[in-house]
């Protein structure tokens, strides 16, 4: 269980994180999405006491993080895979933490095997690791204390597609056993495949949060026409809101059937007519996170809007 | 890296009631950190090797008349006196420059406990190096001039003073590291500031204050001669300025500073 309440943080007068409130329940994976610099890392640092919020607070497993007797055994953390001493061997880096949190030394071997770092890799100094190896070492470190909560900042960064698939399986299994997972990413695709809930952060504020289905209720229909200008005119005359989409298509905020009937009635030839789904989530993510962030925009209005009127 | 072994189950530890790491365990961890990096490991090896070298050269090449315990000890503790503070600096600054602080301070959120463990670990390492240096010096004395009268005079008080000398220097290193929180600038400051201070203190205006505040003048006699009460007072004021004050500032910095990622 992770609870954040009105977390706010300023650096040198600039508000980096503003009034962030959320809850991550046991048994779920929560995806924390936003572009680089949106405030994800700062929020995560405040959760675990590395950074002190100016307002608000966070509770993990029912209390403040710093009040946990042995936090390494309750909460697994990966905030920066490169934050390891370059001159220390991979196995030794884990062994130091295992000793600190009182985990038997054999657990080091277990997590190394779990993340797929073999003995040769474990004996190398971390300074010689590739980004992917550091990421695996960081995941091994997060799992070392057999925690019940995982807080992972950009854990898929530097993993190959196979590694990403493996990590999704790992997190899914962890949550299914009752664990709580919060993972951040700046890439929608990394998160949406595994997350039960998503929070989209832009400009230091949470712009939208909910399950995938909840976030998609606004999504519409992808339409492609033989004559694009004709299509635009038709949509405008019908009072439907449309947005530019990839490949000279339109994303229309209406059900496919509505558009199909309209096209037949007006003799407009359509080449493509399909529910938006992923395109809708992508658009939502794009719009919410590129607005610069002072005022959260409505999910269905945008700067990419082509036809103004709504009925 | 194979993915075949990655499907093993993770036990989720729901019912865990755990006790936190005690101070003894944290001290052991900090001692381990001082020797388990490449730099840390070779720093300790270099200290031992240089001590052996210096004592050997002194007892063979030096003035044949008096390879006494006192004169050899003065030389024998010098490598440790120079290199221990660097180990002390790195013990603190690596948490920031290598960013291991993200791990250290999430495993032990009360940062003053970490700093306390680092100070105790530093004291233990300094005392271990003292034992090493005294052993090497004693061996050198026995090899060079066994049985000469007065060879061992004042050995006990000199060893005691050397203990203060080495531990004081080591803790000064930790303190400088804690103030600066960056390895290279802290090391430069540790060696450059006292030299700059000596320059300033050579002005006649400061002549009276110098013996009280200049670490070379105030602490230098420790491994050389049995110190008078005044000398002890001078050593205490110098340590207050160069060790205690930075340590207080450093503690304040470490407990408050944001740990960036």
Coordinates of C-alpha atoms in Angstrom, one line a residue:
Chain A
X1 CA 0.0 0.0 0.0
X2 CA 1.3 3.4 -1.0
X3 CA -0.6 6.6 -0.3
X4 CA 0.5 10.0 -1.4
X5 CA -1.4 13.0 -0.1
X6 CA -1.1 16.4 -1.8
X7 CA 2.7 16.0 -2.4
X8 CA 4.2 19.3 -3.4
X9 CA 7.8 20.2 -4.0
X10 CA 9.6 23.3 -5.2
X11 CA 13.1 23.7 -6.3
X12 CA 14.5 27.2 -6.4
X13 CA 11.0 28.7 -6.6
X14 CA 9.9 26.5 -9.4
X15 CA 7.1 24.1 -8.6
X16 CA 8.3 20.6 -9.7
X17 CA 5.6 18.6 -8.1
X18 CA 2.2 20.1 -7.3
X19 CA -0.6 18.6 -5.2
X20 CA -0.1 14.9 -6.2
X21 CA -2.5 12.5 -4.5
X22 CA -2.8 8.8 -5.3
X23 CA -3.1 5.4 -3.8
X24 CA -1.5 2.1 -4.9
X25 CA -3.4 -0.9 -3.5
X26 CA -1.9 -4.4 -2.7
X27 CA -2.3 -6.8 -5.6
X28 CA -2.1 -4.1 -8.3
X29 CA 0.5 -2.6 -10.6
X30 CA 0.3 1.1 -11.0
X31 CA 1.9 2.8 -13.9
X32 CA 3.3 6.3 -13.4
X33 CA 3.5 7.9 -16.8
X34 CA 4.9 11.1 -18.0
X35 CA 7.6 12.7 -20.1
X36 CA 11.1 13.2 -18.7
X37 CA 11.1 16.1 -16.2
X38 CA 7.4 15.8 -15.4
X39 CA 8.1 15.1 -11.7
X40 CA 8.0 11.3 -11.5
X41 CA 11.4 10.8 -10.0
X42 CA 10.9 13.7 -7.5
X43 CA 7.6 12.2 -6.4
X44 CA 9.2 8.8 -5.9
X45 CA 12.1 10.3 -3.9
X46 CA 9.5 12.0 -1.7
X47 CA 7.8 8.6 -1.1
X48 CA 10.9 7.1 0.4
X49 CA 12.2 10.1 2.3
X50 CA 15.2 11.0 0.1
X51 CA 13.5 14.3 -0.6
X52 CA 11.4 16.3 1.9
X53 CA 8.0 17.5 0.5
X54 CA 7.2 21.2 1.0
X55 CA 3.5 20.3 1.5
X56 CA 1.7 17.0 1.9
X57 CA 3.0 13.6 2.8
X58 CA 3.3 10.0 1.9
X59 CA 2.5 6.8 3.7
X60 CA 3.9 3.4 2.8
X61 CA 2.4 0.3 4.5
X62 CA 0.4 2.5 6.8
X63 CA 3.2 4.7 8.1
X64 CA 5.9 7.1 7.1
X65 CA 8.7 5.4 5.2
X66 CA 11.4 6.5 7.7
X67 CA 9.5 4.9 10.5
X68 CA 9.7 1.4 9.0
X69 CA 12.1 -0.6 11.2
X70 CA 13.9 -2.3 8.4
X71 CA 12.6 -0.7 5.2
X72 CA 14.7 -2.9 2.9
X73 CA 12.7 -5.9 4.0
X74 CA 9.4 -4.2 3.3
X75 CA 9.9 -2.0 0.3
X76 CA 12.1 -2.7 -2.8
X77 CA 13.4 0.4 -4.5
X78 CA 15.0 1.0 -7.8
X79 CA 15.3 4.8 -8.3
X80 CA 18.5 4.9 -10.5
X81 CA 20.2 1.9 -11.8
X82 CA 23.4 3.8 -12.3
X83 CA 23.6 4.8 -8.6
X84 CA 26.1 2.0 -7.7
X85 CA 29.7 2.4 -6.8
X86 CA 31.6 1.9 -10.1
X87 CA 34.5 0.3 -8.3
X88 CA 32.5 -2.4 -6.5
X89 CA 31.7 -5.8 -8.0
X90 CA 28.1 -6.5 -8.7
X91 CA 27.8 -9.4 -6.2
X92 CA 29.5 -7.3 -3.6
X93 CA 27.2 -4.4 -4.1
X94 CA 24.2 -6.7 -3.3
X95 CA 26.1 -8.3 -0.5
X96 CA 26.6 -5.0 1.3
X97 CA 22.9 -4.3 1.2
X98 CA 22.0 -7.8 2.2
X99 CA 24.2 -7.4 5.3
X100 CA 22.6 -4.0 6.1
X101 CA 19.1 -5.4 6.0
X102 CA 20.0 -8.7 7.6
X103 CA 19.2 -11.0 4.7
X104 CA 21.1 -14.3 4.5
X105 CA 24.1 -14.1 2.0
X106 CA 22.6 -16.9 -0.1
X107 CA 19.8 -14.6 -1.1
X108 CA 22.3 -12.6 -3.2
X109 CA 22.9 -15.6 -5.4
X110 CA 19.1 -16.2 -5.7
X111 CA 18.3 -12.7 -6.9
X112 CA 21.3 -12.7 -9.3
X113 CA 19.9 -15.9 -10.8
X114 CA 16.4 -14.4 -10.9
X115 CA 17.5 -11.4 -12.9
X116 CA 19.8 -13.4 -15.1
X117 CA 23.2 -12.1 -14.1
X118 CA 25.6 -15.0 -14.3
X119 CA 28.7 -15.5 -12.2
X120 CA 31.0 -13.8 -14.6
X121 CA 28.8 -10.7 -14.7
X122 CA 28.4 -10.8 -10.9
X123 CA 32.2 -10.7 -10.5
X124 CA 32.7 -7.7 -12.7
X125 CA 32.9 -4.2 -11.4
X126 CA 29.7 -2.2 -11.8
X127 CA 31.6 0.5 -13.7
X128 CA 32.0 -2.0 -16.6
X129 CA 28.3 -2.9 -16.7
X130 CA 26.1 -2.1 -19.7
X131 CA 22.9 -0.1 -19.0
X132 CA 20.9 -3.3 -19.3
X133 CA 23.1 -5.1 -16.8
X134 CA 22.8 -2.2 -14.3
X135 CA 19.1 -2.3 -14.7
X136 CA 19.1 -6.0 -13.9
X137 CA 21.4 -5.4 -10.9
X138 CA 19.0 -2.7 -9.8
X139 CA 16.0 -5.0 -10.0
X140 CA 17.9 -7.7 -8.1
X141 CA 18.6 -5.1 -5.5
X142 CA 15.0 -4.1 -5.2
X143 CA 14.0 -7.8 -4.8
X144 CA 16.8 -8.6 -2.3
X145 CA 14.8 -8.1 0.9
X146 CA 11.7 -10.0 -0.3
X147 CA 9.7 -6.9 -0.1
X148 CA 5.9 -6.5 -0.3
X149 CA 6.1 -3.1 -2.1
X150 CA 8.1 -2.3 -5.2
X151 CA 8.9 1.3 -6.2
X152 CA 10.7 1.3 -9.6
X153 CA 11.7 4.4 -11.5
X154 CA 12.1 3.7 -15.3
X155 CA 12.9 0.0 -14.7
X156 CA 12.6 -0.9 -18.4
X157 CA 15.2 1.6 -19.4
X158 CA 18.0 -0.2 -21.2
X159 CA 16.3 -3.6 -21.2
X160 CA 16.0 -5.4 -24.5
X161 CA 12.5 -6.5 -25.7
X162 CA 13.0 -9.9 -24.1
X163 CA 14.1 -8.3 -20.8
X164 CA 11.0 -6.1 -20.9
X165 CA 8.7 -9.0 -21.4
X166 CA 10.4 -10.8 -18.6
X167 CA 10.1 -7.8 -16.3
X168 CA 6.4 -7.5 -17.0
X169 CA 5.9 -11.1 -16.1
X170 CA 7.8 -10.6 -12.9
X171 CA 5.8 -7.6 -11.8
X172 CA 2.5 -9.2 -12.8
X173 CA 3.4 -12.3 -10.7
X174 CA 4.6 -10.0 -7.8
X175 CA 1.2 -8.2 -7.8
X176 CA -0.8 -11.4 -8.2
X177 CA 0.8 -12.7 -5.0
X178 CA -0.5 -9.6 -3.2
X179 CA 2.4 -7.2 -3.7
X180 CA 2.0 -3.5 -4.5
X181 CA 3.9 -2.2 -7.5
X182 CA 4.5 1.4 -8.6
X183 CA 6.6 1.8 -11.7
X184 CA 7.3 4.9 -13.8
X185 CA 8.0 5.3 -17.4
X186 CA 8.1 7.9 -20.1
X187 CA 6.9 5.4 -22.6
X188 CA 3.2 4.4 -22.7
X189 CA 3.9 1.0 -24.3
X190 CA 6.1 -0.1 -21.4
X191 CA 3.4 0.5 -18.9
X192 CA 0.1 -0.2 -20.5
X193 CA 0.9 -3.9 -21.0
X194 CA 1.3 -4.5 -17.3
X195 CA -0.4 -1.8 -15.3
X196 CA -3.8 -2.2 -13.7
X197 CA -4.0 1.5 -13.1
X198 CA -2.3 4.4 -14.7
X199 CA -1.5 7.9 -13.5
X200 CA -0.5 10.4 -16.2
X201 CA 1.7 13.2 -14.9
X202 CA 2.6 16.4 -16.8
X203 CA 4.1 19.6 -15.6
X204 CA 4.2 18.3 -12.0
X205 CA 0.5 17.6 -11.8
X206 CA -1.5 14.4 -12.2
X207 CA -3.5 15.0 -15.3
X208 CA -5.5 11.8 -15.3
X209 CA -5.6 8.6 -13.4
X210 CA -7.7 5.5 -13.5
X211 CA -7.8 2.0 -15.0
X212 CA -7.1 1.6 -18.7
X213 CA -10.8 1.3 -19.5
X214 CA -11.6 4.5 -17.5
X215 CA -8.9 6.5 -19.3
X216 CA -10.2 5.2 -22.7
X217 CA -13.9 6.2 -22.3
X218 CA -13.2 9.4 -24.2
X219 CA -11.6 7.7 -27.1
X220 CA -13.3 7.7 -30.5
X221 CA -13.0 6.3 -34.0
X222 CA -10.2 6.4 -36.5
X223 CA -11.5 7.4 -39.9
X224 CA -9.7 7.5 -43.3
X225 CA -11.4 8.9 -46.4
X226 CA -10.7 9.0 -50.1
X227 CA -11.2 12.8 -50.0
X228 CA -9.9 14.2 -46.7
X229 CA -11.3 17.7 -47.3
X230 CA -14.7 16.2 -48.0
X231 CA -14.5 14.2 -44.7
X232 CA -13.6 17.3 -42.7
X233 CA -16.4 19.2 -44.2
X234 CA -18.8 16.4 -43.4
X235 CA -17.7 16.1 -39.8
X236 CA -17.8 19.9 -39.3
X237 CA -21.3 20.1 -40.7
X238 CA -22.4 17.3 -38.4
X239 CA -20.9 19.0 -35.4
X240 CA -18.4 16.2 -34.6
X241 CA -15.0 16.9 -33.0
X242 CA -12.1 15.5 -34.9
X243 CA -8.4 15.5 -34.4
X244 CA -5.4 14.8 -36.7
X245 CA -4.1 11.3 -36.5
X246 CA -1.2 9.4 -38.2
X247 CA -1.3 9.0 -42.0
X248 CA -3.8 11.6 -42.9
X249 CA -6.5 10.0 -40.7
X250 CA -8.9 11.6 -38.4
X251 CA -9.6 10.6 -34.8
X252 CA -13.3 11.4 -34.4
X253 CA -15.1 11.7 -31.1
X254 CA -18.0 9.5 -32.0
X255 CA -19.0 5.9 -32.3
X256 CA -18.1 4.1 -35.6
X257 CA -21.8 3.5 -36.4
X258 CA -22.6 7.2 -36.2
X259 CA -19.9 8.0 -38.7
X260 CA -20.8 5.2 -41.0
X261 CA -24.4 6.3 -41.2
X262 CA -23.3 9.9 -41.8
X263 CA -21.0 8.8 -44.6
X264 CA -23.6 6.8 -46.3
X265 CA -26.2 9.5 -46.1
X266 CA -23.8 12.1 -47.6
X267 CA -22.2 9.7 -50.1
X268 CA -18.7 10.1 -48.7
X269 CA -16.3 7.2 -49.4
X270 CA -14.5 5.9 -46.3
X271 CA -11.3 3.8 -46.5
X272 CA -11.1 2.9 -42.9
X273 CA -13.4 3.0 -39.9
X274 CA -12.1 1.5 -36.6
X275 CA -12.4 2.1 -32.8
X276 CA -9.4 4.1 -31.6
X277 CA -8.3 2.3 -28.5
X278 CA -4.5 2.5 -28.4
X279 CA -4.5 5.6 -30.6
X280 CA -6.9 7.1 -28.1
X281 CA -4.7 6.4 -25.1
X282 CA -1.6 7.6 -27.0
X283 CA -3.4 10.8 -27.9
X284 CA -4.6 11.2 -24.3
X285 CA -1.0 10.7 -23.1
X286 CA 0.4 13.1 -25.7
X287 CA -2.2 15.8 -25.0
X288 CA -2.0 15.6 -21.2
X289 CA 1.7 15.7 -21.1
X290 CA 2.6 18.3 -23.7
X291 CA 0.3 21.0 -22.4
X292 CA 3.1 22.5 -20.4
X293 CA 1.0 21.8 -17.4
X294 CA -0.3 24.7 -15.4
X295 CA -4.0 24.0 -16.0
X296 CA -5.0 20.4 -16.8
X297 CA -6.7 20.4 -20.2
X298 CA -10.0 18.6 -20.7
X299 CA -9.4 15.2 -22.2
X300 CA -11.5 15.9 -25.3
X301 CA -10.4 19.3 -26.2
X302 CA -7.0 19.9 -27.7
X303 CA -4.6 22.0 -29.8
X304 CA -4.8 19.5 -32.5
X305 CA -8.5 20.1 -32.9
X306 CA -9.8 20.7 -36.4
X307 CA -13.5 21.2 -36.1
X308 CA -14.6 23.5 -33.4
X309 CA -18.2 23.0 -32.6
X310 CA -19.7 20.5 -30.2
X311 CA -23.4 19.9 -30.2
Chain B
X1 CA 22.2 -13.3 -19.6
X2 CA 19.4 -15.9 -20.1
X3 CA 15.8 -15.3 -19.3
X4 CA 15.2 -19.0 -18.6
X5 CA 15.8 -18.7 -14.9
X6 CA 13.7 -15.7 -14.4
X7 CA 10.3 -17.3 -13.8
X8 CA 11.2 -18.4 -10.2
X9 CA 8.6 -17.3 -7.7
X10 CA 9.2 -14.3 -5.5
X11 CA 7.9 -15.0 -2.0
X12 CA 5.9 -11.9 -0.9
X13 CA 6.6 -11.2 2.6
X14 CA 3.2 -10.0 3.9
X15 CA 3.5 -11.0 7.5
X16 CA 7.0 -9.7 8.1
X17 CA 7.7 -8.0 11.4
X18 CA 11.3 -7.1 11.3
X19 CA 13.8 -5.4 13.5
X20 CA 16.1 -2.8 12.0
X21 CA 19.9 -3.1 11.7
X22 CA 21.7 -2.4 14.9
X23 CA 24.7 0.0 15.2
X24 CA 27.1 -2.9 15.3
X25 CA 25.9 -4.2 12.0
X26 CA 26.0 -0.7 10.4
X27 CA 29.6 -0.3 11.6
X28 CA 30.5 -3.7 10.0
X29 CA 28.9 -2.6 6.8
X30 CA 30.8 0.7 6.7
X31 CA 34.1 -1.1 7.4
X32 CA 33.3 -3.4 4.5
X33 CA 32.6 -0.4 2.2
X34 CA 36.0 1.0 3.0
X35 CA 37.8 -2.0 1.5
X36 CA 35.4 -3.5 -1.0
X37 CA 35.8 -0.9 -3.8
X38 CA 38.9 -0.9 -6.0
X39 CA 40.0 2.5 -4.7
X40 CA 39.4 1.6 -1.1
X41 CA 41.2 -1.8 -1.3
X42 CA 44.3 -0.3 -2.9
X43 CA 44.4 2.6 -0.5
X44 CA 44.7 0.2 2.5
X45 CA 47.3 -2.0 0.7
X46 CA 49.2 1.2 -0.1
X47 CA 49.1 2.3 3.5
X48 CA 50.6 -1.0 4.7
X49 CA 53.2 -1.1 1.9
X50 CA 54.4 2.5 2.4
X51 CA 54.7 1.9 6.2
X52 CA 56.9 -1.1 5.6
X53 CA 58.9 0.8 3.0
X54 CA 59.4 3.9 5.1
X55 CA 60.4 2.0 8.3
X56 CA 62.8 -0.2 6.3
X57 CA 64.5 2.7 4.6
X58 CA 64.7 4.6 7.9
X59 CA 66.2 1.8 9.9
X60 CA 68.7 0.8 7.1
X61 CA 69.7 4.1 5.5
X62 CA 68.9 6.6 8.3
X63 CA 71.2 7.8 11.0
X64 CA 72.7 4.6 12.3
X65 CA 73.2 6.0 15.8
X66 CA 69.5 6.2 16.7
X67 CA 66.9 3.9 15.1
X68 CA 65.0 4.3 18.3
X69 CA 61.3 3.4 18.7
X70 CA 60.5 7.1 18.9
X71 CA 62.3 8.2 15.8
X72 CA 61.0 5.2 13.7
X73 CA 57.5 5.7 15.0
X74 CA 57.4 9.3 13.8
X75 CA 58.2 8.1 10.3
X76 CA 56.2 4.9 10.5
X77 CA 52.8 6.6 11.2
X78 CA 53.2 9.1 8.4
X79 CA 51.8 7.0 5.6
X80 CA 48.7 6.2 7.7
X81 CA 48.5 9.8 8.7
X82 CA 48.4 10.9 5.1
X83 CA 46.2 8.2 3.6
X84 CA 43.7 7.5 6.3
X85 CA 42.0 10.9 6.0
X86 CA 41.5 10.1 2.3
X87 CA 39.8 6.8 3.1
X88 CA 37.6 8.9 5.5
X89 CA 36.7 11.4 2.9
X90 CA 35.8 8.7 0.3
X91 CA 33.7 6.8 2.9
X92 CA 31.4 9.9 3.0
X93 CA 31.7 11.5 -0.4
X94 CA 31.2 8.2 -2.4
X95 CA 27.6 8.2 -1.1
X96 CA 27.1 11.3 -3.2
X97 CA 29.6 11.2 -6.0
X98 CA 28.9 7.5 -6.7
X99 CA 25.3 8.1 -5.6
X100 CA 25.2 5.0 -3.4
X101 CA 23.4 7.3 -0.9
X102 CA 20.2 6.5 -2.7
X103 CA 20.6 2.9 -1.5
X104 CA 22.3 3.6 1.9
X105 CA 19.7 6.2 3.0
X106 CA 16.7 4.2 1.8
X107 CA 17.9 1.1 3.7
X108 CA 18.7 3.3 6.8
X109 CA 16.5 6.4 6.6
X110 CA 17.9 7.9 9.8
X111 CA 21.0 9.5 8.3
X112 CA 22.6 10.4 11.5
X113 CA 22.8 6.7 12.3
X114 CA 24.7 6.1 9.1
X115 CA 27.1 8.9 9.9
X116 CA 27.6 7.6 13.4
X117 CA 28.4 4.2 12.0
X118 CA 30.9 5.8 9.5
X119 CA 32.7 7.6 12.4
X120 CA 33.0 4.5 14.5
X121 CA 34.1 2.4 11.5
X122 CA 36.7 5.1 10.8
X123 CA 38.0 5.0 14.4
X124 CA 38.3 1.2 14.2
X125 CA 40.2 1.4 10.9
X126 CA 42.6 4.1 12.3
X127 CA 43.3 2.0 15.3
X128 CA 43.9 -1.1 13.1
X129 CA 46.4 0.9 11.1
X130 CA 48.0 2.1 14.3
X131 CA 48.5 -1.5 15.4
X132 CA 49.9 -2.3 12.0
X133 CA 52.3 0.7 12.1
X134 CA 53.5 0.0 15.7
X135 CA 54.1 -3.6 14.7
X136 CA 56.2 -2.7 11.7
X137 CA 58.1 -0.1 13.7
X138 CA 58.8 -2.5 16.5
X139 CA 60.0 -5.1 14.0
X140 CA 62.2 -2.4 12.5
X141 CA 63.7 -1.4 15.8
X142 CA 64.4 -5.1 16.7
X143 CA 66.1 -5.7 13.4
X144 CA 68.2 -2.5 13.4
X145 CA 69.4 -2.0 17.0
X146 CA 68.4 -4.7 19.4
X147 CA 69.3 -4.1 23.0
X148 CA 70.6 -0.6 22.9
X149 CA 69.7 1.4 26.0
X150 CA 66.9 3.9 25.7
X151 CA 65.7 2.4 22.4
X152 CA 62.2 1.8 23.8
X153 CA 61.9 4.9 26.0
X154 CA 58.5 6.6 26.0
X155 CA 57.0 3.9 23.8
X156 CA 53.7 3.7 25.7
X157 CA 52.9 7.4 25.8
X158 CA 54.0 7.8 22.1
X159 CA 51.7 5.0 21.0
X160 CA 48.9 6.6 22.9
X161 CA 49.5 10.0 21.3
X162 CA 49.8 8.4 17.9
X163 CA 46.4 6.8 18.4
X164 CA 45.0 10.3 18.9
X165 CA 47.1 11.6 16.0
X166 CA 45.7 9.0 13.6
X167 CA 42.1 8.9 14.7
X168 CA 42.0 12.7 14.8
X169 CA 43.3 12.8 11.2
X170 CA 40.9 10.1 10.1
X171 CA 37.9 11.9 11.6
X172 CA 39.0 15.1 10.1
X173 CA 38.9 13.4 6.8
X174 CA 35.3 12.2 7.4
X175 CA 34.4 15.7 8.5
X176 CA 35.8 17.3 5.4
X177 CA 34.1 14.8 3.3
X178 CA 30.8 15.5 5.0
X179 CA 31.2 19.3 4.5
X180 CA 32.1 19.1 0.8
X181 CA 30.3 15.9 -0.2
X182 CA 32.4 15.6 -3.3
X183 CA 35.6 13.5 -3.4
X184 CA 38.2 15.5 -5.3
X185 CA 37.4 18.9 -3.8
X186 CA 37.4 17.4 -0.3
X187 CA 40.8 15.9 -0.8
X188 CA 42.2 19.1 -2.2
X189 CA 40.7 21.1 0.7
X190 CA 42.1 18.7 3.2
X191 CA 45.6 19.2 2.0
X192 CA 45.5 22.7 0.7
X193 CA 43.7 24.5 3.5
X194 CA 46.3 23.7 6.2
X195 CA 49.0 24.8 3.8
X196 CA 47.2 28.0 3.0
X197 CA 46.6 28.5 6.7
X198 CA 50.3 28.1 7.5
X199 CA 50.9 30.8 4.9
X200 CA 48.4 33.1 6.6
X201 CA 49.7 32.3 10.1
X202 CA 53.3 33.2 9.1
X203 CA 52.2 36.8 9.2
X204 CA 53.4 38.3 12.4
X205 CA 49.9 39.3 13.2
X206 CA 48.9 35.6 13.7
X207 CA 52.2 34.4 15.2
X208 CA 50.7 34.0 18.7
X209 CA 47.7 32.1 17.5
X210 CA 49.5 29.8 15.0
X211 CA 50.6 27.1 17.5
X212 CA 47.0 26.8 18.7
X213 CA 45.3 26.6 15.3
X214 CA 47.9 25.2 12.9
X215 CA 47.4 21.4 12.7
X216 CA 51.0 20.9 11.7
X217 CA 52.3 22.7 14.7
X218 CA 49.7 21.5 17.1
X219 CA 49.4 17.9 16.1
X220 CA 52.9 17.3 14.6
X221 CA 54.6 16.5 18.0
X222 CA 52.1 13.7 18.8
X223 CA 54.2 10.8 17.4
X224 CA 57.5 12.6 18.2
X225 CA 57.7 13.6 21.9
X226 CA 55.8 13.2 25.1
X227 CA 53.6 16.3 25.1
X228 CA 53.2 18.9 27.8
X229 CA 49.8 20.2 29.1
X230 CA 50.1 23.3 26.9
X231 CA 50.8 21.1 23.8
X232 CA 47.7 19.1 24.6
X233 CA 45.6 22.2 24.9
X234 CA 47.0 23.4 21.5
X235 CA 46.2 20.0 19.9
X236 CA 42.7 20.2 21.3
X237 CA 42.0 23.7 19.9
X238 CA 43.4 22.7 16.5
X239 CA 41.2 19.6 16.5
X240 CA 38.2 21.6 17.5
X241 CA 38.7 24.0 14.5
X242 CA 39.7 21.4 11.9
X243 CA 37.8 18.3 13.0
X244 CA 34.9 19.2 15.3
X245 CA 33.6 22.3 13.5
X246 CA 33.6 20.6 10.0
X247 CA 32.0 17.6 11.6
X248 CA 29.1 19.6 13.0
X249 CA 28.6 21.4 9.7
X250 CA 28.9 18.1 7.8
X251 CA 26.3 16.4 10.0
X252 CA 23.9 19.3 9.4
X253 CA 24.5 19.0 5.7
X254 CA 24.1 15.3 5.4
X255 CA 20.9 15.1 7.5
X256 CA 19.2 17.8 5.5
X257 CA 20.5 17.5 2.0
X258 CA 18.3 16.1 -0.7
X259 CA 19.7 12.9 -2.2
X260 CA 19.4 13.4 -5.9
X261 CA 19.0 10.7 -8.4

